[in-house]
Every structure is written in structure tokens, then in C-alpha cells.
Amino acid sequence: DIVMTQSPDSLAVSLGERATINCKSSQSVLSTSNNKNYLAWYQQKPGQPPKLVIYWASTRESGVPDRFSGSGSGTDFTLTISSLQAEDVAVYYCQQYYTGPLTFGPGTKVDIK
Amino acid sequence: EVQLVESGGGLVQPGGSLTLSCAASGFTFDNFAMSWVRQAPGKGLEWVSGVSGRGGRSYYADSVKGRFTISRDNSENTLYLQMNSLRAEDTAVYFCAKDRFGSSNFNGYFNLWGQGSLVTVSS
């Protein structure tokens, strides 16, 4: 199975400042056939289901504010919130869909400093 | 309205069985692969099982293989998860989730989630 790890476990950022979350996979999730990284990011607020934020490592889901961006390739990925807003307080998960079983990272909790 | 609504959760004894349902509306159900993802109390997300749009292919996490069965009734726009031989470690909120893009393949990332159904396995 592909093991996903995330860092940090939690972070607190001032409003308007940048938040950066890292995700690492135990093996590459980059397909050589289509040059795509099979990596998604989700946002989960308390008491709510997860919400898709990014897929293909860097494609923003429709309706997601452009302060959210994804980057990386192979085994190392980053989710960046360029200017943290109060509504961004949540737990963020990365997930690989390169191969079964699908696996999620343990999550990173983002709070306001 | 585009939505998924789970039902069927509850309290069950270890070794018991339970069937979850997920009613879909607002989209062409049989165009999309579907999955079940669970979340133990205070914990992270764990993918449990997935099924292709027409139901011909199903996939399972090792932790549930041989105990859980995923199925779908496209005429009723409903996804199911039959859970047998339940264990304490199966206690979780179970979410149904829709593949982002419709295709004959199972893509494995999800743009629509239900609110979840709580399954508690305890004596």
C-alpha cells in the first residue's frame, strides 16, 4: 500500500498570512503514461464531510478560492493557502488515487494564530 | 439538488451485521463510480470500498475484504454497503462519495460526499 504522510500535524497562522502543508507518498504517484500526479487535497471542517480542494496535484476544484494552490510531483507535494481567511480553519488531507487501496494522509489541522 | 444521503447506521454487537444505504439525487447516478469512506471518532479518513458506475467492478480495503460487500441499484439511484462480522474497530462515520468525473473507470477522488452515517460496534 502507498503510505501518505503529512507535515506538520498542525499549524497556526495569522489572518492574511501564508499556510503551507506538506504531503509525502511512500512511492511515486506520477504516471509516466500521462504525466499526471494522482494526488488530491481535501478540506474538512468540524461536523462536515470532506470537500475536494485540489486534484491532479495542482488543479483547483470548481468554486475553490484561488488562494488555494497545489504543487509538487512524484512523492512530494504541497498545499498552500496564500492568505489565510477565518473560513479556512479546518483539517486538510492529502489522498493518492494512483493505485489501490486509495490512501489518505493523517491530516493537518490549520488554525488562526 | 445534487446530494447523497446515507442511512442505516446504528449500534450493533460485535460479530453482527448492518447494511448502509446511500440515496443519490441530482446527477446521472450510473455514470459515476462510487465509494464508501469511513472516519473513526476523532481520527482521519479511511477508504473502505468502491464500485464502478455499472457495478461490474468492486474494490476493497484489506481491512474489510471478505466481510463487507459494496453494491448499487442504478434503477433506484442507491449505493449499499453490506457489513458482516463487525468488529469494534469498524466503529466510524461512514460517508458515501461520488467520483469527480463520470467514466467507465474508477477514478478514486471525490467531489460529492454525504453527511455520513454513524456505525457503532459495541456490546
Tab-separated table of C-alpha atoms in Angstrom:
chain	number	residue	atom	x	y	z
A	1	ASP	CA	0.000	0.000	0.000
A	2	ILE	CA	1.112	3.582	-0.591
A	3	VAL	CA	1.592	5.306	2.768
A	4	MET	CA	0.839	9.021	2.889
A	5	THR	CA	2.447	11.258	5.500
A	6	GLN	CA	1.785	14.926	6.197
A	7	SER	CA	3.637	17.687	7.995
A	8	PRO	CA	3.134	19.476	10.219
A	9	ASP	CA	0.423	17.800	12.291
A	10	SER	CA	-0.988	21.244	12.985
A	11	LEU	CA	-0.169	24.876	12.357
A	12	ALA	CA	-1.458	28.247	13.432
A	13	VAL	CA	-1.183	31.150	11.024
A	14	SER	CA	-2.206	34.788	11.355
A	15	LEU	CA	-5.076	36.003	9.215
A	16	GLY	CA	-3.784	37.055	5.810
A	17	GLU	CA	-0.577	35.081	6.162
A	18	ARG	CA	0.546	32.030	4.179
A	19	ALA	CA	-0.141	28.476	5.306
A	20	THR	CA	1.861	25.599	3.837
A	21	ILE	CA	1.089	21.913	4.267
A	22	ASN	CA	3.355	19.139	3.055
A	23	CYS	CA	2.407	15.653	1.914
A	24	LYS	CA	4.722	12.792	1.069
A	25	SER	CA	3.910	9.442	-0.522
A	26	SER	CA	5.903	6.265	0.095
A	27	GLN	CA	6.165	5.722	-3.655
A	28	SER	CA	5.695	7.907	-6.683
A	29	VAL	CA	2.138	8.743	-7.712
A	30	LEU	CA	3.262	10.197	-11.027
A	31	SER	CA	2.051	8.274	-14.038
A	32	THR	CA	4.568	8.069	-16.853
A	33	SER	CA	1.799	7.363	-19.347
A	34	ASN	CA	0.005	10.703	-18.923
A	35	ASN	CA	2.492	12.693	-16.811
A	36	LYS	CA	-0.143	13.304	-14.144
A	37	ASN	CA	0.238	13.111	-10.383
A	38	TYR	CA	-2.628	11.139	-8.828
A	39	LEU	CA	-2.887	13.313	-5.733
A	40	ALA	CA	-5.879	15.148	-4.242
A	41	TRP	CA	-6.361	17.501	-1.309
A	42	TYR	CA	-9.484	17.768	0.843
A	43	GLN	CA	-10.669	20.262	3.446
A	44	GLN	CA	-12.779	19.042	6.352
A	45	LYS	CA	-14.444	21.392	8.801
A	46	PRO	CA	-15.820	20.125	12.146
A	47	GLY	CA	-19.027	18.160	11.766
A	48	GLN	CA	-18.883	18.275	7.978
A	49	PRO	CA	-17.839	15.822	5.267
A	50	PRO	CA	-14.607	16.446	3.388
A	51	LYS	CA	-14.594	18.865	0.476
A	52	LEU	CA	-12.403	18.401	-2.608
A	53	VAL	CA	-9.956	21.296	-2.966
A	54	ILE	CA	-7.293	20.130	-5.427
A	55	TYR	CA	-6.890	17.145	-7.771
A	56	TRP	CA	-4.148	16.072	-10.158
A	57	ALA	CA	-1.893	17.680	-7.535
A	58	SER	CA	-2.466	21.208	-8.816
A	59	THR	CA	-5.925	21.527	-10.410
A	60	ARG	CA	-8.226	23.623	-8.270
A	61	GLU	CA	-11.755	22.284	-7.927
A	62	SER	CA	-14.539	24.469	-9.280
A	63	GLY	CA	-15.606	27.098	-6.745
A	64	VAL	CA	-12.468	26.850	-4.637
A	65	PRO	CA	-10.886	30.278	-3.999
A	66	ASP	CA	-7.667	30.943	-5.871
A	67	ARG	CA	-5.771	31.470	-2.615
A	68	PHE	CA	-5.574	27.653	-2.545
A	69	SER	CA	-2.872	26.117	-4.714
A	70	GLY	CA	-1.227	22.728	-5.024
A	71	SER	CA	2.236	21.854	-6.213
A	72	GLY	CA	4.754	19.035	-6.296
A	73	SER	CA	5.416	15.866	-8.232
A	74	GLY	CA	6.405	12.275	-7.709
A	75	THR	CA	6.430	11.781	-3.950
A	76	ASP	CA	6.454	15.308	-2.515
A	77	PHE	CA	3.508	17.685	-2.584
A	78	THR	CA	2.418	20.962	-1.039
A	79	LEU	CA	-0.893	22.673	-0.413
A	80	THR	CA	-0.558	26.420	0.010
A	81	ILE	CA	-3.146	28.870	1.282
A	82	SER	CA	-1.689	32.194	0.203
A	83	SER	CA	-3.674	34.447	2.537
A	84	LEU	CA	-5.406	32.593	5.334
A	85	GLN	CA	-9.033	33.506	5.979
A	86	ALA	CA	-11.128	32.620	9.020
A	87	GLU	CA	-13.229	30.213	6.950
A	88	ASP	CA	-10.110	28.191	6.068
A	89	VAL	CA	-9.832	26.793	9.594
A	90	ALA	CA	-10.115	23.048	9.011
A	91	VAL	CA	-8.228	19.784	8.770
A	92	TYR	CA	-6.614	19.174	5.399
A	93	TYR	CA	-5.974	15.698	3.998
A	94	CYS	CA	-3.962	14.568	1.009
A	95	GLN	CA	-5.009	11.391	-0.823
A	96	GLN	CA	-3.410	9.283	-3.522
A	97	TYR	CA	-5.515	7.646	-6.196
A	98	TYR	CA	-2.629	6.212	-8.204
A	99	THR	CA	-3.284	2.655	-7.100
A	100	GLY	CA	-5.500	0.661	-4.789
A	101	PRO	CA	-6.141	0.771	-1.986
A	102	LEU	CA	-6.774	4.503	-2.018
A	103	THR	CA	-4.959	6.045	0.929
A	104	PHE	CA	-5.186	9.321	2.830
A	105	GLY	CA	-2.640	11.230	4.838
A	106	PRO	CA	-3.278	11.629	8.592
A	107	GLY	CA	-4.394	15.225	8.224
A	108	THR	CA	-3.049	18.664	9.135
A	109	LYS	CA	-5.079	20.957	11.355
A	110	VAL	CA	-4.967	24.640	10.395
A	111	ASP	CA	-5.918	27.275	12.978
A	112	ILE	CA	-5.745	31.027	13.368
A	113	LYS	CA	-2.869	32.395	15.440
B	1	GLU	CA	-30.421	19.267	-5.769
B	2	VAL	CA	-27.211	17.298	-6.120
B	3	GLN	CA	-26.820	15.270	-2.944
B	4	LEU	CA	-26.023	11.994	-1.247
B	5	VAL	CA	-27.936	10.870	1.826
B	6	GLU	CA	-26.732	7.926	3.912
B	7	SER	CA	-28.911	5.836	6.184
B	8	GLY	CA	-28.836	2.553	8.058
B	9	GLY	CA	-26.251	3.266	10.719
B	10	GLY	CA	-26.684	2.398	14.374
B	11	LEU	CA	-25.483	0.296	17.277
B	12	VAL	CA	-24.596	-3.327	16.557
B	13	GLN	CA	-22.908	-6.014	18.626
B	14	PRO	CA	-19.515	-7.436	17.659
B	15	GLY	CA	-19.998	-10.159	15.068
B	16	GLY	CA	-23.236	-8.619	13.891
B	17	SER	CA	-24.310	-7.260	10.520
B	18	LEU	CA	-25.587	-3.973	9.171
B	19	THR	CA	-26.394	-2.564	5.744
B	20	LEU	CA	-25.808	1.069	4.876
B	21	SER	CA	-27.638	2.828	2.053
B	22	CYS	CA	-26.763	5.984	0.164
B	23	ALA	CA	-29.505	7.668	-1.867
B	24	ALA	CA	-28.222	9.812	-4.708
B	25	SER	CA	-30.033	12.609	-6.483
B	26	GLY	CA	-29.370	15.436	-8.904
B	27	PHE	CA	-26.933	13.635	-11.204
B	28	THR	CA	-26.844	10.665	-13.575
B	29	PHE	CA	-26.015	8.045	-10.978
B	30	ASP	CA	-24.865	5.226	-13.250
B	31	ASN	CA	-22.314	7.482	-14.947
B	32	PHE	CA	-20.203	7.669	-11.804
B	33	ALA	CA	-18.183	5.257	-9.712
B	34	MET	CA	-18.978	5.487	-6.017
B	35	SER	CA	-17.103	4.762	-2.812
B	36	TRP	CA	-17.500	4.377	0.920
B	37	VAL	CA	-15.017	6.215	3.142
B	38	ARG	CA	-15.058	5.961	6.929
B	39	GLN	CA	-13.795	8.090	9.776
B	40	ALA	CA	-13.375	6.682	13.277
B	41	PRO	CA	-14.236	9.142	16.062
B	42	GLY	CA	-11.568	11.849	16.208
B	43	LYS	CA	-9.473	10.125	13.545
B	44	GLY	CA	-8.614	10.517	9.869
B	45	LEU	CA	-10.195	9.250	6.681
B	46	GLU	CA	-10.008	5.624	5.519
B	47	TRP	CA	-11.240	4.471	2.116
B	48	VAL	CA	-13.299	1.310	2.521
B	49	SER	CA	-14.670	0.255	-0.848
B	50	GLY	CA	-15.514	1.433	-4.343
B	51	VAL	CA	-17.673	0.286	-7.238
B	52	SER	CA	-17.741	1.198	-10.920
B	53	GLY	CA	-20.670	3.030	-12.449
B	54	ARG	CA	-22.403	-0.045	-13.791
B	55	GLY	CA	-21.481	-2.128	-10.777
B	56	GLY	CA	-19.322	-4.610	-12.637
B	57	ARG	CA	-16.125	-3.913	-10.724
B	58	SER	CA	-15.690	-3.521	-6.992
B	59	TYR	CA	-12.691	-2.765	-4.827
B	60	TYR	CA	-11.999	-3.163	-1.122
B	61	ALA	CA	-9.531	-2.154	1.542
B	62	ASP	CA	-7.748	-5.143	3.069
B	63	SER	CA	-9.279	-4.299	6.455
B	64	VAL	CA	-12.787	-5.146	5.203
B	65	LYS	CA	-12.177	-7.607	2.388
B	66	GLY	CA	-14.282	-10.727	2.843
B	67	ARG	CA	-16.543	-9.040	5.421
B	68	PHE	CA	-18.039	-6.071	3.536
B	69	THR	CA	-19.815	-6.068	0.178
B	70	ILE	CA	-20.466	-2.970	-1.901
B	71	SER	CA	-23.297	-2.899	-4.417
B	72	ARG	CA	-25.517	-0.467	-6.226
B	73	ASP	CA	-29.007	-0.354	-7.680
B	74	ASN	CA	-28.855	2.094	-10.572
B	75	SER	CA	-32.609	1.873	-11.123
B	76	GLU	CA	-33.066	3.244	-7.588
B	77	ASN	CA	-30.005	5.563	-7.598
B	78	THR	CA	-28.805	3.880	-4.422
B	79	LEU	CA	-25.445	2.642	-3.180
B	80	TYR	CA	-25.163	-0.027	-0.486
B	81	LEU	CA	-22.590	-1.396	1.909
B	82	GLN	CA	-23.374	-4.760	3.476
B	83	MET	CA	-21.211	-5.165	6.580
B	84	ASN	CA	-20.822	-8.576	8.240
B	85	SER	CA	-18.693	-9.873	11.110
B	86	LEU	CA	-18.446	-6.374	12.508
B	87	ARG	CA	-15.641	-5.532	14.915
B	88	ALA	CA	-15.110	-2.729	17.419
B	89	GLU	CA	-12.545	-1.196	15.064
B	90	ASP	CA	-15.259	-0.767	12.395
B	91	THR	CA	-16.863	1.913	14.581
B	92	ALA	CA	-16.886	5.061	12.474
B	93	VAL	CA	-18.901	7.551	10.493
B	94	TYR	CA	-19.364	6.067	7.042
B	95	PHE	CA	-19.515	8.521	4.139
B	96	CYS	CA	-20.579	7.699	0.620
B	97	ALA	CA	-18.679	9.656	-2.009
B	98	LYS	CA	-19.001	10.262	-5.751
B	99	ASP	CA	-16.141	10.154	-8.248
B	100	ARG	CA	-15.245	13.593	-9.591
B	101	PHE	CA	-15.642	12.623	-13.228
B	102	GLY	CA	-18.035	10.259	-14.863
B	103	SER	CA	-16.453	7.453	-16.813
B	104	SER	CA	-16.394	3.687	-17.098
B	105	ASN	CA	-13.305	3.702	-14.878
B	106	PHE	CA	-12.939	4.068	-11.148
B	107	ASN	CA	-11.085	7.337	-10.683
B	108	GLY	CA	-10.875	7.447	-6.914
B	109	TYR	CA	-11.160	11.091	-5.963
B	110	PHE	CA	-14.399	12.570	-4.796
B	111	ASN	CA	-16.259	15.834	-5.310
B	112	LEU	CA	-19.546	14.981	-3.580
B	113	TRP	CA	-19.932	13.474	-0.122
B	114	GLY	CA	-22.882	12.620	2.045
B	115	GLN	CA	-23.179	13.807	5.635
B	116	GLY	CA	-22.279	10.357	6.927
B	117	SER	CA	-23.912	7.588	8.943
B	118	LEU	CA	-22.538	6.526	12.331
B	119	VAL	CA	-21.909	2.832	12.921
B	120	THR	CA	-21.077	1.832	16.488
B	121	VAL	CA	-19.920	-1.719	17.183
B	122	SER	CA	-20.161	-2.454	20.873
B	123	SER	CA	-21.612	-4.960	23.298
